[in-house]
Each structure stands twice: as structure tokens, then as C-alpha cells.
Coordinates of C-alpha atoms in Angstrom, one line a residue:
M1412 CA 118.7 133.0 124.6
A1413 CA 116.8 130.1 123.2
A1414 CA 115.1 130.7 119.8
T1415 CA 111.4 130.7 119.8
K1416 CA 109.2 129.5 117.0
S1417 CA 107.0 132.0 115.2
P1418 CA 103.2 131.4 115.2
S1419 CA 103.4 130.3 111.6
D1420 CA 106.1 127.7 112.3
A1421 CA 104.1 126.4 115.3
F1422 CA 100.9 126.2 113.1
R1423 CA 102.9 124.3 110.4
I1424 CA 104.3 121.8 113.0
D1425 CA 100.8 121.3 114.5
S1426 CA 99.3 120.8 111.0
R1427 CA 101.9 118.1 110.1
L1428 CA 101.3 116.3 113.4
R1429 CA 97.5 116.2 112.6
D1430 CA 98.3 115.0 109.1
A1431 CA 100.5 112.2 110.5
G1432 CA 97.8 111.2 113.0
L1433 CA 95.2 111.0 110.3
F1434 CA 97.5 109.0 108.1
L1435 CA 98.2 106.5 110.9
R1436 CA 94.6 106.1 111.7
E1437 CA 93.6 105.5 108.1
A1438 CA 96.6 103.3 107.4
L1439 CA 95.6 101.0 110.2
R1440 CA 92.1 100.9 108.9
T1441 CA 92.9 100.5 105.2
F1442 CA 96.5 99.3 105.1
R1443 CA 96.1 97.7 101.6
A1444 CA 95.4 101.2 100.1
T1445 CA 98.2 103.1 102.0
G1446 CA 101.0 100.6 102.3
S1447 CA 102.7 102.3 105.2
V1448 CA 101.8 103.6 108.7
V1449 CA 103.8 106.9 108.4
P1450 CA 103.7 109.6 105.7
S1451 CA 106.5 110.0 103.2
S1452 CA 109.6 111.8 104.4
P1453 CA 110.9 115.1 103.0
A1454 CA 113.8 113.2 101.4
L1455 CA 111.4 110.8 99.7
A1456 CA 109.2 113.7 98.6
A1457 CA 112.2 115.6 97.2
A1458 CA 113.4 112.5 95.2
L1459 CA 109.9 111.9 93.8
T1460 CA 109.6 115.5 92.6
R1461 CA 113.1 115.7 91.1
H1462 CA 111.7 116.2 87.6
L1463 CA 109.8 119.3 88.7
A1464 CA 113.1 120.8 90.1
E1465 CA 115.3 119.5 87.2
R1466 CA 113.4 120.4 84.0
D1467 CA 114.4 119.9 80.4
D1468 CA 112.9 123.3 79.5
P1469 CA 112.6 125.6 82.6
S1470 CA 110.3 128.0 80.6
A1471 CA 107.7 125.4 79.7
P1472 CA 104.8 125.0 82.1
L1473 CA 104.0 121.5 83.3
S1474 CA 100.8 119.6 83.9
I1475 CA 101.3 117.4 87.0
L1476 CA 99.3 114.4 88.3
E1477 CA 99.9 113.0 91.8
G1478 CA 98.2 109.6 92.4
G1479 CA 97.7 108.5 96.0
A1480 CA 98.4 111.9 97.5
G1481 CA 97.5 110.9 101.0
T1482 CA 97.7 113.8 103.5
G1483 CA 100.0 115.8 101.3
P1484 CA 103.7 115.3 102.2
V1485 CA 104.7 114.9 98.5
S1486 CA 102.0 117.5 97.5
R1487 CA 104.0 120.1 99.6
S1488 CA 107.1 119.3 97.5
I1489 CA 105.1 119.6 94.3
A1490 CA 103.8 123.0 95.4
A1491 CA 107.3 124.2 96.3
N1492 CA 108.6 123.3 92.8
M1493 CA 105.7 124.6 90.8
R1494 CA 106.5 127.5 88.5
P1495 CA 104.3 130.0 86.7
G1496 CA 101.8 128.2 84.4
D1497 CA 102.2 124.8 86.1
T1498 CA 99.0 123.0 87.1
A1499 CA 98.5 120.0 89.4
D1500 CA 95.8 117.4 90.0
L1501 CA 96.2 115.7 93.4
V1502 CA 94.2 112.4 93.5
E1503 CA 93.4 110.5 96.7
A1504 CA 90.7 107.8 96.9
N1505 CA 90.4 107.8 100.7
S1506 CA 87.7 110.4 101.4
E1507 CA 89.0 111.5 104.8
M1508 CA 92.5 112.0 103.5
A1509 CA 91.2 113.8 100.4
A1510 CA 89.2 116.2 102.7
R1511 CA 92.2 116.9 104.8
L1512 CA 94.3 117.5 101.7
R1513 CA 91.7 119.9 100.3
T1514 CA 91.8 121.9 103.5
L1515 CA 95.6 121.9 103.4
V1516 CA 95.7 123.3 99.9
E1517 CA 93.1 125.9 100.9
T1518 CA 94.7 127.1 104.1
D1519 CA 98.4 126.1 104.5
S1520 CA 100.9 128.8 103.5
D1521 CA 103.0 126.2 101.7
F1522 CA 100.3 126.2 99.0
A1523 CA 99.5 130.0 99.0
A1524 CA 101.3 130.9 95.8
V1525 CA 99.9 128.0 93.7
R1526 CA 96.5 127.0 95.3
D1527 CA 94.5 128.5 92.4
R1528 CA 96.3 126.1 90.1
I1529 CA 95.9 122.9 92.2
E1530 CA 92.8 120.7 92.3
V1531 CA 92.1 117.9 94.7
H1532 CA 90.2 114.9 93.4
D1533 CA 88.4 112.3 95.8
R1534 CA 88.5 109.2 93.6
L1535 CA 90.6 106.4 92.2
V1536 CA 93.3 107.6 89.9
T1537 CA 92.0 105.4 87.1
E1538 CA 88.7 107.2 87.4
M1539 CA 90.2 110.5 86.3
G1540 CA 89.4 109.5 82.7
P1541 CA 91.6 108.9 79.6
D1542 CA 91.2 112.4 78.1
R1543 CA 93.6 114.2 80.4
R1544 CA 97.2 114.8 79.5
Y1545 CA 100.2 115.3 81.9
D1546 CA 103.9 116.1 81.6
V1547 CA 104.9 114.6 85.0
I1548 CA 103.1 111.9 87.0
I1549 CA 104.1 111.2 90.6
S1550 CA 102.6 108.1 92.2
G1551 CA 102.4 107.3 95.8
L1552 CA 100.2 104.2 95.3
P1553 CA 101.5 101.0 97.1
F1554 CA 101.9 98.7 94.2
A1555 CA 103.3 96.0 96.5
N1556 CA 99.8 95.8 98.1
F1557 CA 97.9 95.4 94.8
T1558 CA 97.3 92.5 92.5
A1559 CA 99.3 92.3 89.3
E1560 CA 96.2 93.1 87.3
E1561 CA 95.6 96.3 89.4
V1562 CA 99.2 97.4 88.9
R1563 CA 99.0 96.8 85.2
E1564 CA 95.7 98.8 85.0
I1565 CA 97.3 101.8 86.9
L1566 CA 100.5 101.8 84.8
D1567 CA 98.5 101.5 81.6
Y1568 CA 96.4 104.5 82.7
Y1569 CA 99.5 106.5 83.6
F1570 CA 101.0 105.9 80.2
T1571 CA 97.7 106.7 78.5
V1572 CA 97.5 110.2 80.0
L1573 CA 101.3 110.9 80.0
R1574 CA 102.4 113.0 77.1
P1575 CA 105.2 111.6 74.8
G1576 CA 108.5 112.5 76.6
G1577 CA 106.7 112.8 79.9
R1578 CA 108.0 111.3 83.1
L1579 CA 106.5 108.9 85.7
S1580 CA 108.0 108.6 89.2
F1581 CA 106.9 106.0 91.8
F1582 CA 108.3 104.3 94.8
G1583 CA 108.3 101.1 96.7
Y1584 CA 109.9 99.9 100.0
L1585 CA 113.2 98.1 100.1
Y1586 CA 113.3 94.4 100.9
T1587 CA 109.5 94.0 101.4
K1588 CA 109.5 91.0 99.0
E1589 CA 112.4 89.3 100.9
V1590 CA 110.7 89.9 104.3
K1591 CA 107.4 88.6 103.0
A1592 CA 109.1 85.5 101.7
V1593 CA 110.0 84.7 105.3
I1594 CA 107.0 85.8 107.4
A1595 CA 104.0 86.2 105.1
P1596 CA 101.5 83.6 104.0
R1597 CA 102.5 82.0 100.7
E1598 CA 99.5 83.4 98.9
D1599 CA 100.4 87.0 100.0
Y1600 CA 104.0 86.5 98.9
L1601 CA 103.0 85.2 95.5
R1602 CA 100.6 88.1 95.0
Q1603 CA 103.4 90.6 95.7
A1604 CA 105.9 88.7 93.5
R1605 CA 103.5 88.8 90.6
S1606 CA 102.9 92.5 91.2
S1607 CA 106.7 93.1 91.3
W1608 CA 107.1 91.3 87.9
V1609 CA 104.7 93.8 86.3
V1610 CA 106.7 96.7 87.9
E1611 CA 109.9 95.2 86.6
E1612 CA 108.5 94.8 83.1
W1613 CA 107.6 98.5 82.9
V1614 CA 110.9 99.6 84.5
N1615 CA 112.9 97.4 82.0
R1616 CA 111.0 99.0 79.2
Y1617 CA 110.8 102.6 80.1
G1618 CA 113.1 103.2 83.2
V1619 CA 115.7 105.9 83.0
H1620 CA 116.9 106.1 86.6
T1621 CA 116.4 104.6 90.1
D1622 CA 117.1 106.4 93.4
R1623 CA 117.4 104.9 96.8
V1624 CA 116.2 106.9 99.8
V1625 CA 117.3 105.6 103.2
A1626 CA 116.0 108.7 105.0
N1627 CA 112.5 107.3 105.0
F1628 CA 110.6 104.7 107.0
P1629 CA 110.8 102.2 105.6
P1630 CA 113.8 103.0 103.3
A1631 CA 112.6 103.1 99.7
W1632 CA 113.6 103.0 96.1
I1633 CA 112.2 105.3 93.4
H1634 CA 111.9 104.4 89.8
H1635 CA 111.8 107.2 87.2
L1636 CA 110.3 106.2 83.8
R1637 CA 109.9 108.2 80.6
K1638 CA 107.3 107.7 77.9
P1639 CA 109.0 107.5 74.4
Q1640 CA 108.6 110.4 72.0
E1641 CA 106.2 109.5 69.2

């Protein structure tokens, strides 16, 4: 006899399909701010949240920031790895995606155990203010689509609010610079090259590990950085 899906499974599949549809619509409208036309895969989400699953001190609660949360595929992995005492700020500048994410946190069973410790913010991540402090920052912002100055501003902000010893994880897509060198206008290629130099500067200074995730579209790398102890 063929297995049948439970009502909760069917609801979850339907919810994720709606998320993907919204992401595609907004990505086509504002591609510079999203950087992809499909949400992050579960494999990419798991790699981005590795420092929530693999903790230096399993008993210490963490303060978590997700920048560029989109419609929530990585947020789900954050919620799944949150432990008692953990809190999370999910930040998304696209108002439609932020509204969908807020509804997701309030209604989806994946967030049921932690929704009272998660807050969704509809703003640019750099507008969160310099007075906050986080142990783990997970960034889904498409640095390859930003100018070098914008990338530096965001990374400066992340390291301002990251506690000493805290970790920053962010991703980019494999081979985008090489592809743009062939097909993109020269100005666009040079903008991305300058942005990548800023990323490389920070990775060379603070990087501790890099993952490759091929089970994503497009395939991606993830850089994990650590702020030095003072």
C-alpha cells in the first residue's frame, strides 16, 4: 500500500512551495538584493548553521543574527538547532519576504518550540544598530551583487556586533566571477571583482574554514570566519 502524507506534511510542502514562489517573484523583481532565483537548499542551510550544531560550549546560550533571511530556508535550520536560552534576530530588507517570514515563524510547526525567542526585522542589516551583540552571525546577503564599499560596510557591521570569539558564516556561488568574465559587461565584472577582493581580505584575515556545497543551485562555497578574542 502506498504511503500517504499526513496533513501536517502536506501543509509543510505547500508552505515551502509558496515560499519558493514568492522568492522567485521577488528575485526577478529585485535580483541585485537576492542574488539567486531559488531559495537556499537544505544542504546549504545545514552548512551555514554548522556552528549552531557544533558548539564550543553546548551549555552556553547563543545570540544569533541572520542577515538576508529571505523566505526562511536557513531560518528553519537555525530554529532546528536552537537550544534553551538561544535567541535569534532574522533580518530581511524585502518587505514582502519579511512579512512571509514573520508569518512562517508565527504559524509553522518548525518554529513552534522557539518562536517566542525569534524576532523578524524588516530592514537593512546595517540598520540594526551598533549596540547589539551576537555569538553567531549567518549571512545570506549576495556580496557578489554589491559594490566593494557595500560589502565592506556590511562586514564591518558584522564584526562590530560580533562578540570576541564569535563566528560569522556567509556564502557565495561558485564560478560566478569566471562566468561574468566571459558574458557580463566589463563594468559589472570589475564591480564584482572589487567586491570579491574585499571578501578575500576578510577571509584571509579571519577565515577558519571553507565548505563547498554542490547540493545547491547554483553550487556554493561557505566561508566561516571567527572574530579574535580580545
